[in-house]
mmCIF file of C-alpha atoms in Angstrom:
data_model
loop_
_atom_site.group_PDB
_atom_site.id
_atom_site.type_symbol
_atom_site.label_atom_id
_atom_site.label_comp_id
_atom_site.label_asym_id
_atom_site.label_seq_id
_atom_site.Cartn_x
_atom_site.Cartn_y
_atom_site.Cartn_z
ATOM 1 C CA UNK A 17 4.933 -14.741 -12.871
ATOM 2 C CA UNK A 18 4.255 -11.577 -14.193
ATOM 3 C CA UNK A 19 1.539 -8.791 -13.928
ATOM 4 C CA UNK A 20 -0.552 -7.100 -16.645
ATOM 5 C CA UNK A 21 -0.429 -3.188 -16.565
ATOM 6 C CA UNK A 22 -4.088 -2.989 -15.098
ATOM 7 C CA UNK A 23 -3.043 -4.724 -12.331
ATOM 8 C CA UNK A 24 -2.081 -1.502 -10.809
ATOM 9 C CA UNK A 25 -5.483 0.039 -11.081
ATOM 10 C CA UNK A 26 -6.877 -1.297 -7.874
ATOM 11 C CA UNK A 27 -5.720 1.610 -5.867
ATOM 12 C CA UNK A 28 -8.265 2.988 -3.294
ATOM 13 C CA UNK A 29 -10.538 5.027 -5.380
ATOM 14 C CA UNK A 30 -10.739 7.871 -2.351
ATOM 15 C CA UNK A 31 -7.658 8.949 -2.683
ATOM 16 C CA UNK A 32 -3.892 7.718 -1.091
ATOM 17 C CA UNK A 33 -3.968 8.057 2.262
ATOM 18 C CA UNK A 34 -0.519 7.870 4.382
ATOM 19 C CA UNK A 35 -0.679 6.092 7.781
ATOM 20 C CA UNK A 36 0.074 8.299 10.728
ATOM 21 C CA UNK A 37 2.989 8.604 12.805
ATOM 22 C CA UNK A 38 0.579 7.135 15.254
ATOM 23 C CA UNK A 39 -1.134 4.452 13.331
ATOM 24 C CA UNK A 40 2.197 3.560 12.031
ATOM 25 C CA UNK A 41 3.970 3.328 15.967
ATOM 26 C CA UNK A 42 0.996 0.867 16.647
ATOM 27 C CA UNK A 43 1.915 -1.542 13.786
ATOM 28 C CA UNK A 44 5.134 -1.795 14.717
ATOM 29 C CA UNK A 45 3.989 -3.689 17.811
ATOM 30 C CA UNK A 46 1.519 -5.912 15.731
ATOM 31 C CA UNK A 47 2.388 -9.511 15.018
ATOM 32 C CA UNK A 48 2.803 -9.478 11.112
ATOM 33 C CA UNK A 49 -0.158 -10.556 10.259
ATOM 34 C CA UNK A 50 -1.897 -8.554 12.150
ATOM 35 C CA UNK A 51 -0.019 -5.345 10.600
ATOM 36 C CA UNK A 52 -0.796 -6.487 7.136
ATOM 37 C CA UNK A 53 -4.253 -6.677 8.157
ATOM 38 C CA UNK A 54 -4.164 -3.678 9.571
ATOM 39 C CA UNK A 55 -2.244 -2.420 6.253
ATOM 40 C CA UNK A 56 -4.984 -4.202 4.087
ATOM 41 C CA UNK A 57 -7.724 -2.284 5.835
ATOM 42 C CA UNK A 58 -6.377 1.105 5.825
ATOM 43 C CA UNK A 59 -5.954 1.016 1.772
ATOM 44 C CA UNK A 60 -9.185 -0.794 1.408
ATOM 45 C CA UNK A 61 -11.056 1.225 3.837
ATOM 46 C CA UNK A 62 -15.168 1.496 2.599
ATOM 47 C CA UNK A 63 -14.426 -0.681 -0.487
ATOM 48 C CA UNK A 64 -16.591 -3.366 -0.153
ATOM 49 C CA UNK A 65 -15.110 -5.539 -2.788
ATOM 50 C CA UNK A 66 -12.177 -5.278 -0.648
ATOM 51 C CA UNK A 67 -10.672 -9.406 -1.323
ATOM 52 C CA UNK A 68 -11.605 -9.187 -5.090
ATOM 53 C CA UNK A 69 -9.892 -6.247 -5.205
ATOM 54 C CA UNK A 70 -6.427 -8.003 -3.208
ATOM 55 C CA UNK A 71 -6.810 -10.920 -5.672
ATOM 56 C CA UNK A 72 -6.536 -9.082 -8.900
ATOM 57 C CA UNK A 73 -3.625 -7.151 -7.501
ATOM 58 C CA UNK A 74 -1.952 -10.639 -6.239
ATOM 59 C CA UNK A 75 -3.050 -13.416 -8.035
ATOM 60 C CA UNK A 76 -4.027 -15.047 -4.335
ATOM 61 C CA UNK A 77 -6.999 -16.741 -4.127
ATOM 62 C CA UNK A 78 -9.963 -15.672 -2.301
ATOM 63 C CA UNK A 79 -9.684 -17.543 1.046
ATOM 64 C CA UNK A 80 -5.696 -16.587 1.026
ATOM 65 C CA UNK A 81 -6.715 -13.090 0.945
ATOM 66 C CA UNK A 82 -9.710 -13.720 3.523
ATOM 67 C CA UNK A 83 -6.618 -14.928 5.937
ATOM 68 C CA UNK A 84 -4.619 -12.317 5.272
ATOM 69 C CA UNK A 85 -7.886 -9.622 6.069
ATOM 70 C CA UNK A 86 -8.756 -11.517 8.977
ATOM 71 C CA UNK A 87 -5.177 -11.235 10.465
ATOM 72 C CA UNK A 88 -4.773 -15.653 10.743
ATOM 73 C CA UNK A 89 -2.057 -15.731 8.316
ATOM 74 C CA UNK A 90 0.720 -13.046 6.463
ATOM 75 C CA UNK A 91 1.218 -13.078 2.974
ATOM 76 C CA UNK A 92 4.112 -15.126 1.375
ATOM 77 C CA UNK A 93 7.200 -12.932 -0.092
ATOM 78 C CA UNK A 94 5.585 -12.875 -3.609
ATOM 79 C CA UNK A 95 2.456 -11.487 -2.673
ATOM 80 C CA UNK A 96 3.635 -9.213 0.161
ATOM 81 C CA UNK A 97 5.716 -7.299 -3.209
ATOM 82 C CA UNK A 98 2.362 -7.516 -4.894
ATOM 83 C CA UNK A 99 0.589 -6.266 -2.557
ATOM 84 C CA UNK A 100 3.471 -3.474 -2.024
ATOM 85 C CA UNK A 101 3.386 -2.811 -5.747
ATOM 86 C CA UNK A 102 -0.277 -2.079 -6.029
ATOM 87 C CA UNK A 103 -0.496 0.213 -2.684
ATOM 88 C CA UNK A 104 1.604 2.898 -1.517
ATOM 89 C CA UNK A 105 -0.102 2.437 2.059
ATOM 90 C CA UNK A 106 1.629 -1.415 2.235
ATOM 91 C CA UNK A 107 4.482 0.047 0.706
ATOM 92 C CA UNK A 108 5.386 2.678 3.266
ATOM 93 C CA UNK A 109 4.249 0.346 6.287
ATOM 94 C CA UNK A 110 6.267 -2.143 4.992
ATOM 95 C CA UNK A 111 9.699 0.319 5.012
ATOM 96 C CA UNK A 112 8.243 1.543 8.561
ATOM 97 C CA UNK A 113 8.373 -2.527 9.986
ATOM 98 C CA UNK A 114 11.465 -3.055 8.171
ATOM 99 C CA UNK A 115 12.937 0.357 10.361
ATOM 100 C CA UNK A 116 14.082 2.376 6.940
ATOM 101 C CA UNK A 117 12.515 5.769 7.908
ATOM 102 C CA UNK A 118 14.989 6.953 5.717
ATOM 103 C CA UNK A 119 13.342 5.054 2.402
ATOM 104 C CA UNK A 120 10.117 6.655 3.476
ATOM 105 C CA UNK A 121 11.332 9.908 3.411
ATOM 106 C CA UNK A 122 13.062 9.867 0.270
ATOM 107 C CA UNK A 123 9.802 8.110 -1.544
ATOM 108 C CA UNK A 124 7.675 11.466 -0.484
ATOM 109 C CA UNK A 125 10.398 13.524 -1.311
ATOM 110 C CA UNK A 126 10.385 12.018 -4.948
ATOM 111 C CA UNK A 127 6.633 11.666 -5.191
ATOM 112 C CA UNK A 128 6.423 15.685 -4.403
ATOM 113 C CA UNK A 129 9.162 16.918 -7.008
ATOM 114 C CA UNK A 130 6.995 14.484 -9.528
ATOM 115 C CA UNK A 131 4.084 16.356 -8.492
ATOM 116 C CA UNK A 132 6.345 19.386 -9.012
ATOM 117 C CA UNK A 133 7.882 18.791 -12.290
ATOM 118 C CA UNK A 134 4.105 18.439 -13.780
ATOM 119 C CA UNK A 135 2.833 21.513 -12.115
ATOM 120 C CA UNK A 136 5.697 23.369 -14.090
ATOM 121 C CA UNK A 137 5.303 21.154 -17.753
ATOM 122 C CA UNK A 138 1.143 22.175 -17.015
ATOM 123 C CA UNK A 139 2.382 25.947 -16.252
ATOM 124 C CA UNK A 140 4.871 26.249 -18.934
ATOM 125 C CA UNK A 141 2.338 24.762 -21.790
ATOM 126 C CA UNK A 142 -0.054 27.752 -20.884
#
Protein backbone atom coordinates (compact mmCIF):
# COMPACT_ATOMS: atom_id res chain seq x y z
CA UNK A 1 0.00 0.00 0.00
CA UNK A 2 1.23 3.21 -0.63
CA UNK A 3 0.35 6.92 0.20
CA UNK A 4 -0.22 9.91 -2.12
CA UNK A 5 1.91 13.07 -1.21
CA UNK A 6 -1.26 14.93 0.24
CA UNK A 7 -1.61 12.45 2.58
CA UNK A 8 0.70 14.34 4.76
CA UNK A 9 -1.34 17.48 4.79
CA UNK A 10 -3.60 16.55 7.63
CA UNK A 11 -1.35 17.99 10.22
CA UNK A 12 -3.09 20.04 13.00
CA UNK A 13 -3.71 23.30 11.38
CA UNK A 14 -2.76 25.23 14.94
CA UNK A 15 0.45 24.54 14.87
CA UNK A 16 2.80 21.24 16.19
CA UNK A 17 2.51 20.97 19.54
CA UNK A 18 5.08 18.61 21.60
CA UNK A 19 3.61 16.63 24.55
CA UNK A 20 5.05 17.54 27.90
CA UNK A 21 7.42 15.87 30.02
CA UNK A 22 4.33 15.51 32.08
CA UNK A 23 1.71 14.54 29.62
CA UNK A 24 4.22 12.25 28.19
CA UNK A 25 5.13 10.43 32.00
CA UNK A 26 1.26 9.86 32.12
CA UNK A 27 1.12 7.88 28.82
CA UNK A 28 3.60 5.79 29.70
CA UNK A 29 1.28 4.29 32.32
CA UNK A 30 -1.72 4.13 29.79
CA UNK A 31 -2.77 0.81 28.34
CA UNK A 32 -1.93 1.30 24.54
CA UNK A 33 -4.89 2.14 23.45
CA UNK A 34 -5.55 4.39 25.71
CA UNK A 35 -2.11 6.32 24.89
CA UNK A 36 -2.95 6.39 21.25
CA UNK A 37 -6.09 7.90 22.18
CA UNK A 38 -4.63 10.09 24.20
CA UNK A 39 -1.95 10.68 21.24
CA UNK A 40 -4.94 11.05 18.72
CA UNK A 41 -6.47 13.79 20.82
CA UNK A 42 -3.56 15.88 21.53
CA UNK A 43 -2.77 16.29 17.56
CA UNK A 44 -6.40 16.58 16.79
CA UNK A 45 -7.22 18.82 19.58
CA UNK A 46 -10.41 21.46 18.39
CA UNK A 47 -10.55 19.80 14.92
CA UNK A 48 -13.81 18.67 14.66
CA UNK A 49 -13.38 16.54 11.64
CA UNK A 50 -11.01 14.82 13.81
CA UNK A 51 -11.81 10.72 12.29
CA UNK A 52 -12.03 12.06 8.65
CA UNK A 53 -9.04 13.60 9.17
CA UNK A 54 -7.26 9.95 10.78
CA UNK A 55 -8.81 8.17 7.75
CA UNK A 56 -7.23 10.11 4.99
CA UNK A 57 -3.94 9.91 6.79
CA UNK A 58 -4.48 5.91 7.29
CA UNK A 59 -6.64 4.51 4.94
CA UNK A 60 -8.76 3.03 8.21
CA UNK A 61 -12.18 3.18 8.03
CA UNK A 62 -14.35 5.33 10.01
CA UNK A 63 -15.48 3.04 12.89
CA UNK A 64 -11.61 1.71 13.11
CA UNK A 65 -10.65 5.16 13.76
CA UNK A 66 -13.81 5.79 16.12
CA UNK A 67 -12.12 2.72 18.25
CA UNK A 68 -8.99 3.93 18.17
CA UNK A 69 -10.45 7.76 19.49
CA UNK A 70 -12.51 6.15 21.92
CA UNK A 71 -9.52 4.22 23.47
CA UNK A 72 -11.51 0.30 22.81
CA UNK A 73 -8.96 -0.79 20.44
CA UNK A 74 -4.99 0.27 19.22
CA UNK A 75 -4.17 0.59 15.81
CA UNK A 76 -2.60 -2.37 13.84
CA UNK A 77 1.33 -1.95 12.89
CA UNK A 78 0.42 -0.42 9.45
CA UNK A 79 -1.62 2.23 10.63
CA UNK A 80 0.22 2.99 13.90
CA UNK A 81 3.38 4.05 11.02
CA UNK A 82 0.63 5.96 9.30
CA UNK A 83 -0.50 7.53 11.84
CA UNK A 84 3.32 8.21 12.97
CA UNK A 85 4.04 9.45 9.47
CA UNK A 86 1.36 12.06 9.32
CA UNK A 87 1.96 13.49 13.08
CA UNK A 88 5.00 14.39 14.80
CA UNK A 89 2.89 14.29 18.18
CA UNK A 90 2.33 10.15 17.56
CA UNK A 91 5.68 10.11 16.39
CA UNK A 92 7.51 11.36 19.46
CA UNK A 93 4.97 9.50 21.91
CA UNK A 94 5.54 6.59 20.13
CA UNK A 95 9.72 6.80 20.70
CA UNK A 96 8.70 7.97 24.42
CA UNK A 97 6.53 4.28 24.95
CA UNK A 98 9.09 2.51 23.09
CA UNK A 99 11.84 4.17 25.96
CA UNK A 100 14.27 5.83 23.06
CA UNK A 101 14.59 9.30 24.71
CA UNK A 102 17.56 9.34 22.84
CA UNK A 103 15.58 9.23 19.18
CA UNK A 104 13.55 12.09 20.54
CA UNK A 105 16.28 14.14 21.18
CA UNK A 106 18.10 13.74 18.11
CA UNK A 107 14.64 14.34 15.94
CA UNK A 108 14.46 18.06 17.67
CA UNK A 109 17.93 18.46 17.32
CA UNK A 110 17.57 17.85 13.45
CA UNK A 111 14.25 19.61 13.11
CA UNK A 112 16.06 22.91 14.72
CA UNK A 113 19.33 22.92 12.46
CA UNK A 114 16.54 22.50 9.47
CA UNK A 115 14.92 25.42 10.85
CA UNK A 116 18.47 26.82 11.00
CA UNK A 117 19.86 26.08 7.69
CA UNK A 118 16.66 28.06 6.12
CA UNK A 119 16.98 30.99 8.39
CA UNK A 120 20.60 31.35 6.88
CA UNK A 121 19.55 30.36 2.82
CA UNK A 122 16.48 33.30 3.73
CA UNK A 123 19.40 35.63 5.28
CA UNK A 124 21.98 35.02 2.75
CA UNK A 125 19.40 35.64 -0.38
CA UNK A 126 18.83 39.23 1.12
Amino acid sequence: MSFSNSDRNIQAKIGRMFPTQQELKQMSSMALAEAIAYMLDLEFRGNHSMAKSIMACTGANERTVKNWISAKNAPNAEALIALMSGSEVVLMSVLYLAGREELMQAKVQSDILSVLMQLLKLMQGQ
